[in-house]
């Protein structure tokens, strides 16, 4: 297994071949393939932000692989009291076999990875949410049979989820069109990176939702204010209103288009209740797929 012992800090840590291998293993595991690679191993969860899906799906994935999970809750460990990351990392490295970290700065995650010999996994930072993008690509592959020739349209805030999707689509050869308000575009270096990696597909960034959504196979959105930006939510609402994923926008997409959202959602803001609950929504399959892709990822990183 080429991924044994590696970190997964960013979407670009996987080549297109490795990405397809992880998705393939995820499909096999979802279909019932037995895998006990985690037996006798422990995954540490170090989360500085709230989480339902990532926390539970990583835990269940590790249990299903025969392993165990330890919760390194910052409020009850020395992590929350400012022990240097370099010290914490070198100690945790001696106890657990892999670490999944959810934090604010990508640099903190990178520092953990630098001081740990074990695999370190990005469970969301302000910059990226690569485990989410894996589940999104699996959901698209399941729906359409293949990723080839698909176009994903992301409408809303140019945030961590948008960043990993752009990079993931570029690596997988999926066309990606991102529509965000002025001042809320994805980071310039991510746009440049995605464009440079997209050898067989295109990466388009615009301020016009209709331009992004036209004939798209996937309409995707996320909250307008991410964790840590709650105080900006009120000011952002009117700016983002034209970027809502609703019935009118959906009619512009391909008739067979699906709707995705990483969740949690704010119904009536970035997405309407009727679209979330509508026949084109694959949001619950997408959430389920977090389990299967992360199980595949853990099995790959922990493989002997
Ligand atoms: N999509 C996602 O990561 O959800 P949680 O914040 O609940 O983990
Ligand atoms: N962009 C959101 C994703 C939550 C899963 C956030 O960072 O809060």
mmCIF file of C-alpha atoms and ligand atoms in Angstrom:
data_model
loop_
_atom_site.group_PDB
_atom_site.id
_atom_site.type_symbol
_atom_site.label_atom_id
_atom_site.label_comp_id
_atom_site.label_asym_id
_atom_site.label_seq_id
_atom_site.Cartn_x
_atom_site.Cartn_y
_atom_site.Cartn_z
ATOM 1 C CA UNK A 1 0.000 0.000 0.000
ATOM 2 C CA UNK A 2 1.587 3.224 -1.202
ATOM 3 C CA UNK A 3 -0.174 5.301 1.457
ATOM 4 C CA UNK A 4 1.145 3.387 4.482
ATOM 5 C CA UNK A 5 2.420 5.721 7.194
ATOM 6 C CA UNK A 6 1.675 8.904 5.223
ATOM 7 C CA UNK A 7 -0.150 12.052 6.377
ATOM 8 C CA UNK A 8 -3.339 13.405 4.819
ATOM 9 C CA UNK A 9 -3.071 17.120 5.535
ATOM 10 C CA UNK A 10 -4.372 18.494 2.251
ATOM 11 C CA UNK A 11 -6.132 17.257 -0.859
ATOM 12 C CA UNK A 12 -2.877 17.562 -2.802
ATOM 13 C CA UNK A 13 -1.329 14.833 -0.620
ATOM 14 C CA UNK A 14 -3.031 12.325 -2.966
ATOM 15 C CA UNK A 15 -2.101 11.810 -6.608
ATOM 16 C CA UNK A 16 -4.950 11.089 -8.996
ATOM 17 C CA UNK A 17 -4.077 7.362 -8.928
ATOM 18 C CA UNK A 18 -4.018 7.305 -5.119
ATOM 19 C CA UNK A 19 -7.300 9.216 -4.951
ATOM 20 C CA UNK A 20 -8.957 6.662 -7.252
ATOM 21 C CA UNK A 21 -7.523 3.823 -5.148
ATOM 22 C CA UNK A 22 -8.984 5.272 -1.939
ATOM 23 C CA UNK A 23 -12.375 5.757 -3.635
ATOM 24 C CA UNK A 24 -12.233 2.204 -4.988
ATOM 25 C CA UNK A 25 -11.468 0.777 -1.553
ATOM 26 C CA UNK A 26 -14.279 2.889 -0.080
ATOM 27 C CA UNK A 27 -16.706 1.365 -2.599
ATOM 28 C CA UNK A 28 -15.515 -2.165 -1.695
ATOM 29 C CA UNK A 29 -15.838 -1.484 2.038
ATOM 30 C CA UNK A 30 -19.297 -0.016 1.524
ATOM 31 C CA UNK A 31 -20.250 -3.168 -0.392
ATOM 32 C CA UNK A 32 -19.278 -5.258 2.665
ATOM 33 C CA UNK A 33 -15.595 -6.100 2.170
ATOM 34 C CA UNK A 34 -14.159 -7.159 5.525
ATOM 35 C CA UNK A 35 -11.025 -5.336 6.714
ATOM 36 C CA UNK A 36 -9.466 -5.573 10.188
ATOM 37 C CA UNK A 37 -6.327 -3.504 9.558
ATOM 38 C CA UNK A 38 -7.051 -1.431 12.674
ATOM 39 C CA UNK A 39 -6.869 -4.372 15.092
ATOM 40 C CA UNK A 40 -4.719 -3.480 18.102
ATOM 41 C CA UNK A 41 -4.400 0.126 16.862
ATOM 42 C CA UNK A 42 -5.685 3.401 18.288
ATOM 43 C CA UNK A 43 -6.828 6.573 16.532
ATOM 44 C CA UNK A 44 -6.602 9.826 18.513
ATOM 45 C CA UNK A 45 -9.214 12.529 17.852
ATOM 46 C CA UNK A 46 -8.014 16.061 18.644
ATOM 47 C CA UNK A 47 -10.865 18.450 17.813
ATOM 48 C CA UNK A 48 -10.762 22.169 18.638
ATOM 49 C CA UNK A 49 -14.106 22.749 16.871
ATOM 50 C CA UNK A 50 -17.513 21.080 17.117
ATOM 51 C CA UNK A 51 -18.255 18.084 14.906
ATOM 52 C CA UNK A 52 -20.950 15.475 14.463
ATOM 53 C CA UNK A 53 -20.203 13.738 11.148
ATOM 54 C CA UNK A 54 -16.406 13.778 11.208
ATOM 55 C CA UNK A 55 -16.104 12.748 14.853
ATOM 56 C CA UNK A 56 -18.672 9.935 14.666
ATOM 57 C CA UNK A 57 -17.707 8.631 11.213
ATOM 58 C CA UNK A 58 -13.990 8.487 12.112
ATOM 59 C CA UNK A 59 -14.826 6.709 15.374
ATOM 60 C CA UNK A 60 -17.143 4.150 13.758
ATOM 61 C CA UNK A 61 -14.680 3.637 10.883
ATOM 62 C CA UNK A 62 -11.881 2.832 13.333
ATOM 63 C CA UNK A 63 -14.121 0.471 15.351
ATOM 64 C CA UNK A 64 -15.222 -1.313 12.173
ATOM 65 C CA UNK A 65 -11.543 -1.781 11.241
ATOM 66 C CA UNK A 66 -11.037 -3.560 14.586
ATOM 67 C CA UNK A 67 -9.340 -0.605 16.290
ATOM 68 C CA UNK A 68 -10.051 1.836 19.090
ATOM 69 C CA UNK A 69 -10.469 5.588 19.443
ATOM 70 C CA UNK A 70 -9.304 7.962 22.166
ATOM 71 C CA UNK A 71 -10.837 11.429 22.473
ATOM 72 C CA UNK A 72 -8.122 14.041 23.121
ATOM 73 C CA UNK A 73 -10.660 16.723 24.039
ATOM 74 C CA UNK A 74 -8.651 19.980 24.402
ATOM 75 C CA UNK A 75 -10.829 21.065 27.347
ATOM 76 C CA UNK A 76 -9.735 18.104 29.486
ATOM 77 C CA UNK A 77 -6.179 17.592 28.221
ATOM 78 C CA UNK A 78 -3.182 19.931 28.489
ATOM 79 C CA UNK A 79 -3.785 20.797 24.816
ATOM 80 C CA UNK A 80 -6.305 23.429 25.911
ATOM 81 C CA UNK A 81 -3.840 24.937 28.403
ATOM 82 C CA UNK A 82 -1.171 25.860 25.894
ATOM 83 C CA UNK A 83 1.368 23.028 26.093
ATOM 84 C CA UNK A 84 3.619 23.530 23.063
ATOM 85 C CA UNK A 85 2.418 21.591 20.018
ATOM 86 C CA UNK A 86 5.903 20.185 19.501
ATOM 87 C CA UNK A 87 5.795 18.602 22.980
ATOM 88 C CA UNK A 88 2.209 17.302 22.733
ATOM 89 C CA UNK A 89 2.833 15.872 19.282
ATOM 90 C CA UNK A 90 5.940 13.946 20.295
ATOM 91 C CA UNK A 91 4.127 12.446 23.291
ATOM 92 C CA UNK A 92 0.930 11.485 21.447
ATOM 93 C CA UNK A 93 3.127 9.904 18.781
ATOM 94 C CA UNK A 94 4.220 7.363 21.426
ATOM 95 C CA UNK A 95 0.648 6.396 22.387
ATOM 96 C CA UNK A 96 -1.586 6.373 19.337
ATOM 97 C CA UNK A 97 -1.185 4.992 15.800
ATOM 98 C CA UNK A 98 -2.851 7.873 13.930
ATOM 99 C CA UNK A 99 -4.195 11.328 14.764
ATOM 100 C CA UNK A 100 -7.222 13.069 13.231
ATOM 101 C CA UNK A 101 -7.094 16.799 13.998
ATOM 102 C CA UNK A 102 -9.749 19.503 13.578
ATOM 103 C CA UNK A 103 -8.415 22.978 14.242
ATOM 104 C CA UNK A 104 -8.271 26.549 12.966
ATOM 105 C CA UNK A 105 -4.809 27.142 11.474
ATOM 106 C CA UNK A 106 -3.452 24.739 8.859
ATOM 107 C CA UNK A 107 -0.032 25.580 10.321
ATOM 108 C CA UNK A 108 -0.951 23.883 13.626
ATOM 109 C CA UNK A 109 -1.877 20.709 11.745
ATOM 110 C CA UNK A 110 1.359 20.884 9.767
ATOM 111 C CA UNK A 111 3.330 21.318 13.013
ATOM 112 C CA UNK A 112 1.714 18.192 14.484
ATOM 113 C CA UNK A 113 2.615 16.287 11.335
ATOM 114 C CA UNK A 114 6.195 17.580 11.483
ATOM 115 C CA UNK A 115 6.662 16.307 15.050
ATOM 116 C CA UNK A 116 4.744 13.004 14.648
ATOM 117 C CA UNK A 117 5.970 9.864 12.924
ATOM 118 C CA UNK A 118 2.417 8.451 12.845
ATOM 119 C CA UNK A 119 -0.101 9.474 10.138
ATOM 120 C CA UNK A 120 -1.779 12.819 10.836
ATOM 121 C CA UNK A 121 -5.135 13.481 9.158
ATOM 122 C CA UNK A 122 -6.838 16.807 8.434
ATOM 123 C CA UNK A 123 -10.333 16.553 9.971
ATOM 124 C CA UNK A 124 -10.964 20.220 8.923
ATOM 125 C CA UNK A 125 -8.927 23.375 9.177
ATOM 126 C CA UNK A 126 -9.768 26.919 8.100
ATOM 127 C CA UNK A 127 -7.954 26.143 4.839
ATOM 128 C CA UNK A 128 -9.152 22.666 3.877
ATOM 129 C CA UNK A 129 -11.604 19.850 4.553
ATOM 130 C CA UNK A 130 -10.120 17.069 2.391
ATOM 131 C CA UNK A 131 -11.992 14.139 4.030
ATOM 132 C CA UNK A 132 -15.222 15.881 3.022
ATOM 133 C CA UNK A 133 -14.053 16.159 -0.585
ATOM 134 C CA UNK A 134 -13.315 12.411 -0.648
ATOM 135 C CA UNK A 135 -16.914 11.683 0.376
ATOM 136 C CA UNK A 136 -18.214 14.187 -2.183
ATOM 137 C CA UNK A 137 -16.268 12.553 -5.021
ATOM 138 C CA UNK A 138 -17.433 9.084 -3.930
ATOM 139 C CA UNK A 139 -21.049 10.277 -3.967
ATOM 140 C CA UNK A 140 -20.608 11.688 -7.477
ATOM 141 C CA UNK A 141 -18.937 8.498 -8.694
ATOM 142 C CA UNK A 142 -21.771 6.377 -7.260
ATOM 143 C CA UNK A 143 -24.452 8.556 -8.831
ATOM 144 C CA UNK A 144 -22.985 8.956 -12.296
ATOM 145 C CA UNK A 145 -20.920 5.762 -12.542
ATOM 146 C CA UNK A 146 -17.771 7.700 -13.405
ATOM 147 C CA UNK A 147 -16.269 11.098 -12.655
ATOM 148 C CA UNK A 148 -15.198 11.634 -16.263
ATOM 149 C CA UNK A 149 -16.850 14.589 -17.957
ATOM 150 C CA UNK A 150 -18.712 15.803 -14.860
ATOM 151 C CA UNK A 151 -19.021 19.454 -13.869
ATOM 152 C CA UNK A 152 -19.405 20.470 -10.231
ATOM 153 C CA UNK A 153 -20.709 23.915 -9.401
ATOM 154 C CA UNK A 154 -19.962 25.291 -5.926
ATOM 155 C CA UNK A 155 -22.054 28.324 -4.991
ATOM 156 C CA UNK A 156 -21.387 30.372 -1.843
ATOM 157 C CA UNK A 157 -18.427 31.123 0.399
ATOM 158 C CA UNK A 158 -14.932 30.392 -0.936
ATOM 159 C CA UNK A 159 -14.072 28.507 2.254
ATOM 160 C CA UNK A 160 -12.274 25.351 3.415
ATOM 161 C CA UNK A 161 -14.876 23.065 1.791
ATOM 162 C CA UNK A 162 -14.644 24.979 -1.500
ATOM 163 C CA UNK A 163 -10.834 24.776 -1.397
ATOM 164 C CA UNK A 164 -10.698 20.987 -0.991
ATOM 165 C CA UNK A 165 -13.428 20.482 -3.594
ATOM 166 C CA UNK A 166 -11.575 22.606 -6.144
ATOM 167 C CA UNK A 167 -8.360 20.685 -5.570
ATOM 168 C CA UNK A 168 -10.128 17.310 -5.406
ATOM 169 C CA UNK A 169 -11.980 17.960 -8.660
ATOM 170 C CA UNK A 170 -8.790 19.140 -10.350
ATOM 171 C CA UNK A 171 -6.970 15.967 -9.260
ATOM 172 C CA UNK A 172 -9.898 13.742 -10.299
ATOM 173 C CA UNK A 173 -10.385 15.443 -13.674
ATOM 174 C CA UNK A 174 -13.799 16.914 -12.800
ATOM 175 C CA UNK A 175 -14.678 20.388 -14.161
ATOM 176 C CA UNK A 176 -15.309 22.817 -11.325
ATOM 177 C CA UNK A 177 -17.038 26.206 -11.398
ATOM 178 C CA UNK A 178 -17.082 28.277 -8.233
ATOM 179 C CA UNK A 179 -19.372 31.302 -7.741
ATOM 180 C CA UNK A 180 -18.738 33.527 -4.726
ATOM 181 C CA UNK A 181 -19.471 37.162 -3.820
ATOM 182 C CA UNK A 182 -16.723 39.740 -4.208
ATOM 183 C CA UNK A 183 -14.473 39.557 -1.158
ATOM 184 C CA UNK A 184 -15.373 35.937 -0.427
ATOM 185 C CA UNK A 185 -13.542 34.180 -3.245
ATOM 186 C CA UNK A 186 -11.369 31.125 -2.569
ATOM 187 C CA UNK A 187 -7.763 31.934 -1.638
ATOM 188 C CA UNK A 188 -5.738 33.001 -4.669
ATOM 189 C CA UNK A 189 -3.085 30.353 -4.127
ATOM 190 C CA UNK A 190 -5.725 27.599 -4.060
ATOM 191 C CA UNK A 191 -7.250 28.869 -7.326
ATOM 192 C CA UNK A 192 -3.811 28.913 -8.941
ATOM 193 C CA UNK A 193 -2.950 25.472 -7.564
ATOM 194 C CA UNK A 194 -6.242 23.940 -8.748
ATOM 195 C CA UNK A 195 -5.825 25.496 -12.197
ATOM 196 C CA UNK A 196 -2.260 24.236 -12.471
ATOM 197 C CA UNK A 197 -3.279 20.694 -11.427
ATOM 198 C CA UNK A 198 -6.334 20.446 -13.688
ATOM 199 C CA UNK A 199 -4.800 18.756 -16.696
ATOM 200 C CA UNK A 200 -7.984 17.271 -18.172
ATOM 201 C CA UNK A 201 -10.645 19.587 -16.731
ATOM 202 C CA UNK A 202 -11.266 23.279 -16.168
ATOM 203 C CA UNK A 203 -11.403 25.407 -13.031
ATOM 204 C CA UNK A 204 -13.567 28.524 -13.362
ATOM 205 C CA UNK A 205 -14.111 31.157 -10.679
ATOM 206 C CA UNK A 206 -16.874 33.753 -11.075
ATOM 207 C CA UNK A 207 -19.197 36.104 -9.175
ATOM 208 C CA UNK A 208 -22.234 34.843 -11.168
ATOM 209 C CA UNK A 209 -24.162 31.874 -9.719
ATOM 210 C CA UNK A 210 -26.091 31.331 -12.977
ATOM 211 C CA UNK A 211 -22.854 31.079 -14.956
ATOM 212 C CA UNK A 212 -21.518 28.487 -12.522
ATOM 213 C CA UNK A 213 -24.741 26.464 -12.300
ATOM 214 C CA UNK A 214 -25.541 26.268 -16.038
ATOM 215 C CA UNK A 215 -25.733 22.596 -17.149
ATOM 216 C CA UNK A 216 -23.782 21.473 -14.057
ATOM 217 C CA UNK A 217 -24.091 17.863 -12.870
ATOM 218 C CA UNK A 218 -23.601 18.763 -9.214
ATOM 219 C CA UNK A 219 -24.761 21.845 -7.318
ATOM 220 C CA UNK A 220 -22.886 22.208 -4.046
ATOM 221 C CA UNK A 221 -23.091 24.724 -1.224
ATOM 222 C CA UNK A 222 -21.958 25.236 2.366
ATOM 223 C CA UNK A 223 -22.757 27.690 5.161
ATOM 224 C CA UNK A 224 -22.136 31.399 4.551
ATOM 225 C CA UNK A 225 -20.265 31.789 7.852
ATOM 226 C CA UNK A 226 -18.004 28.935 8.961
ATOM 227 C CA UNK A 227 -17.026 27.947 12.486
ATOM 228 C CA UNK A 228 -15.072 30.838 13.974
ATOM 229 C CA UNK A 229 -16.914 33.394 11.766
ATOM 230 C CA UNK A 230 -20.229 33.358 13.653
ATOM 231 C CA UNK A 231 -19.979 37.067 14.512
ATOM 232 C CA UNK A 232 -19.989 37.911 10.762
ATOM 233 C CA UNK A 233 -23.105 35.872 9.975
ATOM 234 C CA UNK A 234 -25.571 38.771 10.107
ATOM 235 C CA UNK A 235 -23.462 41.051 7.911
ATOM 236 C CA UNK A 236 -22.828 38.280 5.407
ATOM 237 C CA UNK A 237 -26.487 37.241 4.942
ATOM 238 C CA UNK A 238 -27.559 40.009 2.503
ATOM 239 C CA UNK A 239 -24.296 39.732 0.524
ATOM 240 C CA UNK A 240 -24.768 35.984 0.051
ATOM 241 C CA UNK A 241 -28.543 36.003 -0.594
ATOM 242 C CA UNK A 242 -28.133 35.926 -4.428
ATOM 243 C CA UNK A 243 -25.962 32.809 -3.956
ATOM 244 C CA UNK A 244 -28.696 30.679 -2.373
ATOM 245 C CA UNK A 245 -29.133 27.196 -3.871
ATOM 246 C CA UNK A 246 -32.870 27.140 -4.584
ATOM 247 C CA UNK A 247 -35.355 25.752 -7.129
ATOM 248 C CA UNK A 248 -34.668 28.572 -9.602
ATOM 249 C CA UNK A 249 -30.914 27.896 -9.628
ATOM 250 C CA UNK A 250 -31.502 24.143 -9.839
ATOM 251 C CA UNK A 251 -33.529 24.546 -13.038
ATOM 252 C CA UNK A 252 -30.385 25.953 -14.722
ATOM 253 C CA UNK A 253 -28.388 22.803 -13.953
ATOM 254 C CA UNK A 254 -28.434 19.557 -15.935
ATOM 255 C CA UNK A 255 -31.863 17.853 -15.564
ATOM 256 C CA UNK A 256 -30.123 14.886 -13.875
ATOM 257 C CA UNK A 257 -28.087 17.128 -11.556
ATOM 258 C CA UNK A 258 -27.681 16.227 -7.900
ATOM 259 C CA UNK A 259 -27.442 18.587 -4.937
ATOM 260 C CA UNK A 260 -24.763 18.198 -2.277
ATOM 261 C CA UNK A 261 -24.077 19.986 1.023
ATOM 262 C CA UNK A 262 -21.389 18.983 3.521
ATOM 263 C CA UNK A 263 -23.722 19.760 6.470
ATOM 264 C CA UNK A 264 -24.581 21.173 8.933
ATOM 265 C CA UNK A 265 -26.933 23.345 6.802
ATOM 266 C CA UNK A 266 -28.806 26.543 7.544
ATOM 267 C CA UNK A 267 -32.100 25.935 5.730
ATOM 268 C CA UNK A 268 -33.495 29.088 4.209
ATOM 269 C CA UNK A 269 -30.010 30.634 3.970
ATOM 270 C CA UNK A 270 -27.497 28.936 1.668
ATOM 271 C CA UNK A 271 -30.029 26.258 0.632
ATOM 272 C CA UNK A 272 -33.813 26.064 0.673
ATOM 273 C CA UNK A 273 -35.649 23.397 2.603
ATOM 274 C CA UNK A 274 -37.357 22.197 -0.603
ATOM 275 C CA UNK A 275 -34.042 21.639 -2.426
ATOM 276 C CA UNK A 276 -32.518 19.857 0.577
ATOM 277 C CA UNK A 277 -35.497 17.531 0.793
ATOM 278 C CA UNK A 278 -36.091 17.367 -2.969
ATOM 279 C CA UNK A 279 -35.624 14.388 -5.287
ATOM 280 C CA UNK A 280 -32.256 15.680 -6.563
ATOM 281 C CA UNK A 281 -30.677 15.878 -3.117
ATOM 282 C CA UNK A 282 -28.015 13.230 -2.344
ATOM 283 C CA UNK A 283 -27.055 14.904 0.926
ATOM 284 C CA UNK A 284 -27.760 11.907 3.192
ATOM 285 C CA UNK A 285 -25.798 9.483 0.974
ATOM 286 C CA UNK A 286 -23.011 12.055 0.973
ATOM 287 C CA UNK A 287 -22.999 12.155 4.791
ATOM 288 C CA UNK A 288 -22.978 8.340 4.933
ATOM 289 C CA UNK A 289 -20.029 8.267 2.548
ATOM 290 C CA UNK A 290 -17.881 10.092 5.104
ATOM 291 C CA UNK A 291 -17.763 6.766 6.957
ATOM 292 C CA UNK A 292 -16.753 4.696 3.927
ATOM 293 C CA UNK A 293 -14.053 7.050 2.601
ATOM 294 C CA UNK A 294 -12.493 7.624 6.006
ATOM 295 C CA UNK A 295 -12.493 3.883 6.654
ATOM 296 C CA UNK A 296 -10.688 3.445 3.328
ATOM 297 C CA UNK A 297 -8.282 6.238 4.216
ATOM 298 C CA UNK A 298 -7.494 4.792 7.664
ATOM 299 C CA UNK A 299 -7.073 1.308 6.190
ATOM 300 C CA UNK A 300 -4.636 2.729 3.622
ATOM 301 C CA UNK A 301 -2.591 4.816 6.094
ATOM 302 C CA UNK A 302 -2.462 2.009 8.713
ATOM 303 C CA UNK A 303 -1.779 -0.834 6.279
ATOM 304 C CA UNK A 304 1.291 -2.864 7.293
HETATM 305 N N1 LIG B 1 -19.385 17.980 7.291
HETATM 306 C C1 LIG B 1 -18.775 17.913 8.481
HETATM 307 O O1 LIG B 1 -17.563 17.884 8.597
HETATM 308 O O2 LIG B 1 -19.636 17.844 9.539
HETATM 309 P P1 LIG B 1 -19.230 17.942 11.070
HETATM 310 O O3 LIG B 1 -18.801 19.369 11.340
HETATM 311 O O4 LIG B 1 -20.490 17.581 11.813
HETATM 312 O O5 LIG B 1 -18.118 16.990 11.345
HETATM 313 N N1 LIG B 2 -17.181 25.502 6.198
HETATM 314 C C1 LIG B 2 -17.750 24.856 7.369
HETATM 315 C C2 LIG B 2 -17.756 23.387 7.204
HETATM 316 C C3 LIG B 2 -18.316 22.609 8.349
HETATM 317 C C4 LIG B 2 -18.252 21.134 8.152
HETATM 318 C C5 LIG B 2 -16.964 25.266 8.590
HETATM 319 O O1 LIG B 2 -15.729 25.329 8.522
HETATM 320 O O2 LIG B 2 -17.574 25.564 9.618
#
